[in-house]
Amino acid sequence: MLDNPCLRALLWVLGLVSPTLCRLRKRLTASPGIPVDDPCPSYWMSPPSRIAKHGSDATVPTYADVVIIGSGITGTSVARAILDEETVVVVMLEARDTCSGATGRNGGHITPVLYQDYSELKKKHGAEVAGEIVRFRLSHLDELLAVASEENLLEESQCRETRAYDVYQNPSLYRNAKKLLEVFKRDLPVEGSDMEIVEDRAVLQELQLAPSVVGDTGEAIEKISFEISSADAYAVYEY
């Protein structure tokens, strides 16, 4: 698309009058680079999954209706959605092992950013759109559980609901987080109904938190995490 000289000229002109478009143009035209030869191994990918090398010995097909680059949660979600609707040839390319990028390096925790972003989203887009973004992020939790269930992977992946905590050791950051949470709960009472601020020292000790913790913002609604091995993580993301 960016080989079109008219489009390139238009982006250049728009970049002169808009710093945002200028940054966008640079990102669109920048080379993504190639994977390094000696990546840092992921703790979550050891031992390797049984599908870590899936297809690595196969000949790359000469034809495909859709080519997906990357075998993480994004690429896999796209592939699954396409194949659920269409009978097409999909080829997924991966530079290294299956699910070896960011998806295989986050420990399996699915914790959407909610109250932390809401005030800024509201400022930029308005309360209605900010609320829609929050609900969209929350929808991923139920969707991932549903996918794991549909693929009979709940037991193997240990995909389940649990409780997440945002812990603060900096008083200033904690006070700011409390303000953000208060705004979130006021504007989105349904989405924030299970969120609470925990300051009881006895409760903090039960959570085995360090004495230096100044308070704890616990989001019960952000309560899905995968406490799983790397092989189980692959089972969730790769079919």
mmCIF file of N, CA and C in Angstrom, residues 124-225:
data_model
loop_
_atom_site.group_PDB
_atom_site.id
_atom_site.type_symbol
_atom_site.label_atom_id
_atom_site.label_comp_id
_atom_site.label_asym_id
_atom_site.label_seq_id
_atom_site.Cartn_x
_atom_site.Cartn_y
_atom_site.Cartn_z
ATOM 1 N N LYS A 124 -10.249 11.535 26.427
ATOM 2 C CA LYS A 124 -9.982 11.553 24.992
ATOM 3 C C LYS A 124 -11.230 11.289 24.155
ATOM 4 N N HIS A 125 -12.068 10.349 24.615
ATOM 5 C CA HIS A 125 -13.149 9.865 23.754
ATOM 6 C C HIS A 125 -14.548 10.079 24.319
ATOM 7 N N GLY A 126 -14.645 10.537 25.551
ATOM 8 C CA GLY A 126 -15.958 10.683 26.161
ATOM 9 C C GLY A 126 -16.330 9.466 26.982
ATOM 10 N N ALA A 127 -17.269 9.649 27.923
ATOM 11 C CA ALA A 127 -17.626 8.583 28.849
ATOM 12 C C ALA A 127 -18.240 7.372 28.147
ATOM 13 N N GLU A 128 -19.073 7.611 27.137
ATOM 14 C CA GLU A 128 -19.754 6.499 26.470
ATOM 15 C C GLU A 128 -18.765 5.569 25.776
ATOM 16 N N VAL A 129 -17.848 6.150 25.002
ATOM 17 C CA VAL A 129 -16.865 5.335 24.285
ATOM 18 C C VAL A 129 -15.910 4.672 25.270
ATOM 19 N N ALA A 130 -15.499 5.397 26.308
ATOM 20 C CA ALA A 130 -14.606 4.820 27.315
ATOM 21 C C ALA A 130 -15.247 3.598 27.962
ATOM 22 N N GLY A 131 -16.545 3.689 28.250
ATOM 23 C CA GLY A 131 -17.251 2.548 28.819
ATOM 24 C C GLY A 131 -17.301 1.370 27.864
ATOM 25 N N GLU A 132 -17.488 1.645 26.586
ATOM 26 C CA GLU A 132 -17.514 0.579 25.585
ATOM 27 C C GLU A 132 -16.157 -0.120 25.502
ATOM 28 N N ILE A 133 -15.088 0.661 25.592
ATOM 29 C CA ILE A 133 -13.745 0.075 25.551
ATOM 30 C C ILE A 133 -13.526 -0.830 26.757
ATOM 31 N N VAL A 134 -13.949 -0.377 27.924
ATOM 32 C CA VAL A 134 -13.817 -1.181 29.139
ATOM 33 C C VAL A 134 -14.585 -2.492 29.001
ATOM 34 N N ARG A 135 -15.814 -2.416 28.526
ATOM 35 C CA ARG A 135 -16.619 -3.635 28.376
ATOM 36 C C ARG A 135 -16.033 -4.568 27.324
ATOM 37 N N PHE A 136 -15.443 -3.993 26.288
ATOM 38 C CA PHE A 136 -14.789 -4.826 25.276
ATOM 39 C C PHE A 136 -13.605 -5.572 25.891
ATOM 40 N N ARG A 137 -12.811 -4.865 26.695
ATOM 41 C CA ARG A 137 -11.672 -5.522 27.337
ATOM 42 C C ARG A 137 -12.137 -6.630 28.283
ATOM 43 N N LEU A 138 -13.186 -6.357 29.032
ATOM 44 C CA LEU A 138 -13.703 -7.365 29.952
ATOM 45 C C LEU A 138 -14.243 -8.588 29.222
ATOM 46 N N SER A 139 -14.769 -8.394 28.028
ATOM 47 C CA SER A 139 -15.363 -9.507 27.283
ATOM 48 C C SER A 139 -14.340 -10.580 26.946
ATOM 49 N N HIS A 140 -13.064 -10.213 26.923
ATOM 50 C CA HIS A 140 -12.027 -11.193 26.611
ATOM 51 C C HIS A 140 -11.950 -12.282 27.676
ATOM 52 N N LEU A 141 -12.269 -11.947 28.909
ATOM 53 C CA LEU A 141 -12.176 -12.931 29.978
ATOM 54 C C LEU A 141 -13.150 -14.086 29.740
ATOM 55 N N ASP A 142 -14.418 -13.760 29.537
ATOM 56 C CA ASP A 142 -15.417 -14.801 29.273
ATOM 57 C C ASP A 142 -15.135 -15.524 27.961
ATOM 58 N N GLU A 143 -14.634 -14.789 26.978
ATOM 59 C CA GLU A 143 -14.373 -15.398 25.670
ATOM 60 C C GLU A 143 -13.267 -16.447 25.760
ATOM 61 N N LEU A 144 -12.202 -16.148 26.500
ATOM 62 C CA LEU A 144 -11.113 -17.113 26.630
ATOM 63 C C LEU A 144 -11.566 -18.359 27.379
ATOM 64 N N LEU A 145 -12.370 -18.184 28.408
ATOM 65 C CA LEU A 145 -12.920 -19.338 29.109
ATOM 66 C C LEU A 145 -13.816 -20.161 28.182
ATOM 67 N N ALA A 146 -14.608 -19.476 27.371
ATOM 68 C CA ALA A 146 -15.504 -20.167 26.445
ATOM 69 C C ALA A 146 -14.719 -20.957 25.405
ATOM 70 N N VAL A 147 -13.662 -20.354 24.876
ATOM 71 C CA VAL A 147 -12.840 -21.038 23.874
ATOM 72 C C VAL A 147 -12.179 -22.272 24.479
ATOM 73 N N ALA A 148 -11.616 -22.125 25.674
ATOM 74 C CA ALA A 148 -10.979 -23.265 26.334
ATOM 75 C C ALA A 148 -11.987 -24.386 26.562
ATOM 76 N N SER A 149 -13.218 -24.020 26.896
ATOM 77 C CA SER A 149 -14.261 -25.025 27.110
ATOM 78 C C SER A 149 -14.657 -25.694 25.796
ATOM 79 N N GLU A 150 -14.850 -24.897 24.745
ATOM 80 C CA GLU A 150 -15.249 -25.439 23.445
ATOM 81 C C GLU A 150 -14.204 -26.393 22.885
ATOM 82 N N GLU A 151 -12.935 -26.106 23.165
ATOM 83 C CA GLU A 151 -11.855 -26.945 22.648
ATOM 84 C C GLU A 151 -11.456 -28.052 23.630
ATOM 85 N N ASN A 152 -12.266 -28.219 24.701
ATOM 86 C CA ASN A 152 -11.999 -29.244 25.720
ATOM 87 C C ASN A 152 -10.610 -29.087 26.337
ATOM 88 N N LEU A 153 -10.274 -27.846 26.656
ATOM 89 C CA LEU A 153 -8.946 -27.549 27.184
ATOM 90 C C LEU A 153 -8.983 -26.974 28.599
ATOM 91 N N LEU A 154 -10.142 -26.928 29.214
ATOM 92 C CA LEU A 154 -10.226 -26.324 30.545
ATOM 93 C C LEU A 154 -9.342 -27.048 31.553
ATOM 94 N N GLU A 155 -9.403 -28.372 31.555
ATOM 95 C CA GLU A 155 -8.624 -29.131 32.526
ATOM 96 C C GLU A 155 -7.140 -29.048 32.225
ATOM 97 N N GLU A 156 -6.781 -29.236 30.962
ATOM 98 C CA GLU A 156 -5.364 -29.229 30.598
ATOM 99 C C GLU A 156 -4.737 -27.859 30.805
ATOM 100 N N SER A 157 -5.459 -26.818 30.444
ATOM 101 C CA SER A 157 -4.904 -25.462 30.543
ATOM 102 C C SER A 157 -5.044 -24.871 31.935
ATOM 103 N N GLN A 158 -5.905 -25.455 32.756
ATOM 104 C CA GLN A 158 -6.220 -24.917 34.085
ATOM 105 C C GLN A 158 -6.766 -23.489 33.992
ATOM 106 N N CYS A 159 -7.390 -23.171 32.895
ATOM 107 C CA CYS A 159 -7.983 -21.850 32.707
ATOM 108 C C CYS A 159 -9.130 -21.683 33.698
ATOM 109 N N ARG A 160 -9.074 -20.639 34.494
ATOM 110 C CA ARG A 160 -10.060 -20.479 35.554
ATOM 111 C C ARG A 160 -10.110 -19.037 36.040
ATOM 112 N N GLU A 161 -11.129 -18.732 36.799
ATOM 113 C CA GLU A 161 -11.262 -17.419 37.399
ATOM 114 C C GLU A 161 -10.532 -17.393 38.739
ATOM 115 N N THR A 162 -9.865 -16.289 38.990
ATOM 116 C CA THR A 162 -9.183 -16.121 40.264
ATOM 117 C C THR A 162 -9.217 -14.641 40.617
ATOM 118 N N ARG A 163 -8.433 -14.211 41.579
ATOM 119 C CA ARG A 163 -8.472 -12.828 42.039
ATOM 120 C C ARG A 163 -7.141 -12.150 41.734
ATOM 121 N N ALA A 164 -7.209 -10.909 41.278
ATOM 122 C CA ALA A 164 -5.999 -10.147 40.956
ATOM 123 C C ALA A 164 -5.881 -8.963 41.900
ATOM 124 N N TYR A 165 -4.649 -8.598 42.228
ATOM 125 C CA TYR A 165 -4.397 -7.460 43.108
ATOM 126 C C TYR A 165 -3.358 -6.541 42.485
ATOM 127 N N ASP A 166 -3.613 -5.263 42.566
ATOM 128 C CA ASP A 166 -2.608 -4.265 42.212
ATOM 129 C C ASP A 166 -2.023 -3.753 43.520
ATOM 130 N N VAL A 167 -0.750 -4.012 43.735
ATOM 131 C CA VAL A 167 -0.100 -3.695 45.003
ATOM 132 C C VAL A 167 0.824 -2.501 44.820
ATOM 133 N N TYR A 168 0.787 -1.583 45.775
ATOM 134 C CA TYR A 168 1.575 -0.352 45.676
ATOM 135 C C TYR A 168 2.494 -0.197 46.884
ATOM 136 N N GLN A 169 3.730 0.181 46.615
ATOM 137 C CA GLN A 169 4.692 0.493 47.664
ATOM 138 C C GLN A 169 5.035 1.977 47.681
ATOM 139 N N ASN A 170 4.540 2.693 46.683
ATOM 140 C CA ASN A 170 4.750 4.136 46.605
ATOM 141 C C ASN A 170 3.449 4.832 47.001
ATOM 142 N N PRO A 171 3.441 5.586 48.097
ATOM 143 C CA PRO A 171 2.201 6.237 48.569
ATOM 144 C C PRO A 171 1.555 7.137 47.527
ATOM 145 N N SER A 172 2.361 7.868 46.768
ATOM 146 C CA SER A 172 1.819 8.775 45.767
ATOM 147 C C SER A 172 1.092 8.008 44.665
ATOM 148 N N LEU A 173 1.708 6.940 44.200
ATOM 149 C CA LEU A 173 1.078 6.118 43.163
ATOM 150 C C LEU A 173 -0.201 5.464 43.687
ATOM 151 N N TYR A 174 -0.167 5.076 44.946
ATOM 152 C CA TYR A 174 -1.347 4.453 45.541
ATOM 153 C C TYR A 174 -2.511 5.433 45.644
ATOM 154 N N ARG A 175 -2.227 6.654 46.073
ATOM 155 C CA ARG A 175 -3.284 7.666 46.167
ATOM 156 C C ARG A 175 -3.885 7.955 44.796
ATOM 157 N N ASN A 176 -3.041 8.002 43.790
ATOM 158 C CA ASN A 176 -3.537 8.239 42.430
ATOM 159 C C ASN A 176 -4.406 7.074 41.957
ATOM 160 N N ALA A 177 -3.981 5.847 42.269
ATOM 161 C CA ALA A 177 -4.761 4.673 41.876
ATOM 162 C C ALA A 177 -6.134 4.684 42.544
ATOM 163 N N LYS A 178 -6.184 5.104 43.796
ATOM 164 C CA LYS A 178 -7.464 5.176 44.508
ATOM 165 C C LYS A 178 -8.409 6.166 43.836
ATOM 166 N N LYS A 179 -7.866 7.301 43.414
ATOM 167 C CA LYS A 179 -8.690 8.302 42.729
ATOM 168 C C LYS A 179 -9.230 7.753 41.409
ATOM 169 N N LEU A 180 -8.353 7.068 40.669
ATOM 170 C CA LEU A 180 -8.783 6.486 39.398
ATOM 171 C C LEU A 180 -9.880 5.450 39.613
ATOM 172 N N LEU A 181 -9.719 4.640 40.652
ATOM 173 C CA LEU A 181 -10.714 3.611 40.935
ATOM 174 C C LEU A 181 -12.042 4.229 41.363
ATOM 175 N N GLU A 182 -11.985 5.294 42.141
ATOM 176 C CA GLU A 182 -13.213 5.968 42.574
ATOM 177 C C GLU A 182 -13.998 6.497 41.375
ATOM 178 N N VAL A 183 -13.302 7.091 40.411
ATOM 179 C CA VAL A 183 -13.961 7.593 39.203
ATOM 180 C C VAL A 183 -14.559 6.433 38.412
ATOM 181 N N PHE A 184 -13.807 5.369 38.299
ATOM 182 C CA PHE A 184 -14.259 4.196 37.549
ATOM 183 C C PHE A 184 -15.536 3.621 38.152
ATOM 184 N N LYS A 185 -15.547 3.426 39.474
ATOM 185 C CA LYS A 185 -16.702 2.843 40.144
ATOM 186 C C LYS A 185 -17.912 3.767 40.087
ATOM 187 N N ARG A 186 -17.673 5.076 40.114
ATOM 188 C CA ARG A 186 -18.774 6.035 40.034
ATOM 189 C C ARG A 186 -19.419 6.025 38.659
ATOM 190 N N ASP A 187 -18.584 5.994 37.610
ATOM 191 C CA ASP A 187 -19.107 6.058 36.244
ATOM 192 C C ASP A 187 -19.605 4.711 35.734
ATOM 193 N N LEU A 188 -18.971 3.634 36.189
ATOM 194 C CA LEU A 188 -19.315 2.292 35.709
ATOM 195 C C LEU A 188 -19.596 1.385 36.909
ATOM 196 N N PRO A 189 -20.710 1.604 37.577
ATOM 197 C CA PRO A 189 -21.001 0.851 38.801
ATOM 198 C C PRO A 189 -21.123 -0.656 38.588
ATOM 199 N N VAL A 190 -21.607 -1.074 37.429
ATOM 200 C CA VAL A 190 -21.732 -2.510 37.170
ATOM 201 C C VAL A 190 -20.356 -3.134 36.989
ATOM 202 N N GLU A 191 -19.552 -2.527 36.120
ATOM 203 C CA GLU A 191 -18.213 -3.067 35.846
ATOM 204 C C GLU A 191 -17.308 -2.966 37.073
ATOM 205 N N GLY A 192 -17.550 -1.995 37.936
ATOM 206 C CA GLY A 192 -16.693 -1.811 39.108
ATOM 207 C C GLY A 192 -17.264 -2.361 40.394
ATOM 208 N N SER A 193 -18.374 -3.094 40.306
ATOM 209 C CA SER A 193 -19.066 -3.539 41.515
ATOM 210 C C SER A 193 -18.244 -4.484 42.378
ATOM 211 N N ASP A 194 -17.382 -5.288 41.774
ATOM 212 C CA ASP A 194 -16.591 -6.250 42.537
ATOM 213 C C ASP A 194 -15.195 -5.743 42.860
ATOM 214 N N MET A 195 -14.915 -4.510 42.534
ATOM 215 C CA MET A 195 -13.605 -3.938 42.827
ATOM 216 C C MET A 195 -13.635 -3.272 44.200
ATOM 217 N N GLU A 196 -12.573 -3.432 44.931
ATOM 218 C CA GLU A 196 -12.519 -2.842 46.257
ATOM 219 C C GLU A 196 -11.097 -2.443 46.615
ATOM 220 N N ILE A 197 -11.005 -1.519 47.552
ATOM 221 C CA ILE A 197 -9.719 -1.081 48.078
ATOM 222 C C ILE A 197 -9.498 -1.782 49.409
ATOM 223 N N VAL A 198 -8.398 -2.472 49.543
ATOM 224 C CA VAL A 198 -8.088 -3.223 50.755
ATOM 225 C C VAL A 198 -6.944 -2.535 51.485
ATOM 226 N N GLU A 199 -7.217 -2.075 52.703
ATOM 227 C CA GLU A 199 -6.188 -1.401 53.496
ATOM 228 C C GLU A 199 -6.022 -2.026 54.876
ATOM 229 N N ASP A 200 -6.838 -3.013 55.180
ATOM 230 C CA ASP A 200 -6.750 -3.681 56.470
ATOM 231 C C ASP A 200 -5.430 -4.446 56.562
ATOM 232 N N ARG A 201 -4.624 -4.089 57.570
ATOM 233 C CA ARG A 201 -3.297 -4.690 57.688
ATOM 234 C C ARG A 201 -3.374 -6.199 57.875
ATOM 235 N N ALA A 202 -4.386 -6.679 58.575
ATOM 236 C CA ALA A 202 -4.521 -8.118 58.785
ATOM 237 C C ALA A 202 -4.766 -8.840 57.463
ATOM 238 N N VAL A 203 -5.593 -8.224 56.615
ATOM 239 C CA VAL A 203 -5.868 -8.820 55.306
ATOM 240 C C VAL A 203 -4.610 -8.831 54.456
ATOM 241 N N LEU A 204 -3.850 -7.737 54.512
ATOM 242 C CA LEU A 204 -2.611 -7.670 53.741
ATOM 243 C C LEU A 204 -1.637 -8.747 54.200
ATOM 244 N N GLN A 205 -1.606 -9.012 55.501
ATOM 245 C CA GLN A 205 -0.723 -10.056 56.017
ATOM 246 C C GLN A 205 -1.186 -11.433 55.559
ATOM 247 N N GLU A 206 -2.507 -11.627 55.495
ATOM 248 C CA GLU A 206 -3.031 -12.900 55.000
ATOM 249 C C GLU A 206 -2.621 -13.142 53.551
ATOM 250 N N LEU A 207 -2.481 -12.052 52.807
ATOM 251 C CA LEU A 207 -2.046 -12.161 51.415
ATOM 252 C C LEU A 207 -0.540 -12.336 51.295
ATOM 253 N N GLN A 208 0.141 -12.332 52.441
ATOM 254 C CA GLN A 208 1.596 -12.517 52.493
ATOM 255 C C GLN A 208 2.329 -11.436 51.714
ATOM 256 N N LEU A 209 1.837 -10.203 51.856
ATOM 257 C CA LEU A 209 2.486 -9.071 51.211
ATOM 258 C C LEU A 209 3.553 -8.496 52.129
ATOM 259 N N ALA A 210 4.514 -7.828 51.530
ATOM 260 C CA ALA A 210 5.607 -7.243 52.299
ATOM 261 C C ALA A 210 5.092 -6.125 53.197
ATOM 262 N N PRO A 211 5.737 -5.886 54.344
ATOM 263 C CA PRO A 211 5.325 -4.808 55.252
ATOM 264 C C PRO A 211 5.372 -3.430 54.609
ATOM 265 N N SER A 212 6.143 -3.286 53.540
ATOM 266 C CA SER A 212 6.289 -1.983 52.891
ATOM 267 C C SER A 212 5.090 -1.610 52.034
ATOM 268 N N VAL A 213 4.160 -2.551 51.838
ATOM 269 C CA VAL A 213 2.986 -2.268 51.020
ATOM 270 C C VAL A 213 2.122 -1.225 51.713
ATOM 271 N N VAL A 214 1.759 -0.166 50.982
ATOM 272 C CA VAL A 214 1.002 0.925 51.579
ATOM 273 C C VAL A 214 -0.496 0.705 51.475
ATOM 274 N N GLY A 215 -0.916 -0.153 50.599
ATOM 275 C CA GLY A 215 -2.338 -0.416 50.418
ATOM 276 C C GLY A 215 -2.493 -1.365 49.258
ATOM 277 N N ASP A 216 -3.697 -1.777 49.009
ATOM 278 C CA ASP A 216 -3.889 -2.785 47.977
ATOM 279 C C ASP A 216 -5.216 -2.558 47.275
ATOM 280 N N THR A 217 -5.163 -2.293 45.990
ATOM 281 C CA THR A 217 -6.372 -2.150 45.195
ATOM 282 C C THR A 217 -6.675 -3.496 44.557
ATOM 283 N N GLY A 218 -7.685 -4.190 45.044
ATOM 284 C CA GLY A 218 -7.986 -5.529 44.544
ATOM 285 C C GLY A 218 -9.142 -5.493 43.573
ATOM 286 N N GLU A 219 -8.914 -5.971 42.371
ATOM 287 C CA GLU A 219 -9.980 -5.981 41.380
ATOM 288 C C GLU A 219 -10.496 -7.399 41.241
ATOM 289 N N ALA A 220 -11.549 -7.714 41.935
ATOM 290 C CA ALA A 220 -12.103 -9.058 41.830
ATOM 291 C C ALA A 220 -12.642 -9.317 40.436
ATOM 292 N N ILE A 221 -13.024 -8.230 39.743
ATOM 293 C CA ILE A 221 -13.577 -8.418 38.406
ATOM 294 C C ILE A 221 -12.483 -8.768 37.404
ATOM 295 N N GLU A 222 -11.246 -8.373 37.713
ATOM 296 C CA GLU A 222 -10.129 -8.771 36.861
ATOM 297 C C GLU A 222 -9.555 -10.057 37.439
ATOM 298 N N LYS A 223 -10.272 -11.114 37.333
ATOM 299 C CA LYS A 223 -9.935 -12.275 38.137
ATOM 300 C C LYS A 223 -9.661 -13.532 37.327
ATOM 301 N N ILE A 224 -9.252 -13.369 36.121
ATOM 302 C CA ILE A 224 -8.885 -14.556 35.361
ATOM 303 C C ILE A 224 -7.383 -14.577 35.167
ATOM 304 N N SER A 225 -6.761 -15.635 35.551
ATOM 305 C CA SER A 225 -5.336 -15.796 35.285
ATOM 306 C C SER A 225 -5.080 -17.258 34.971
#
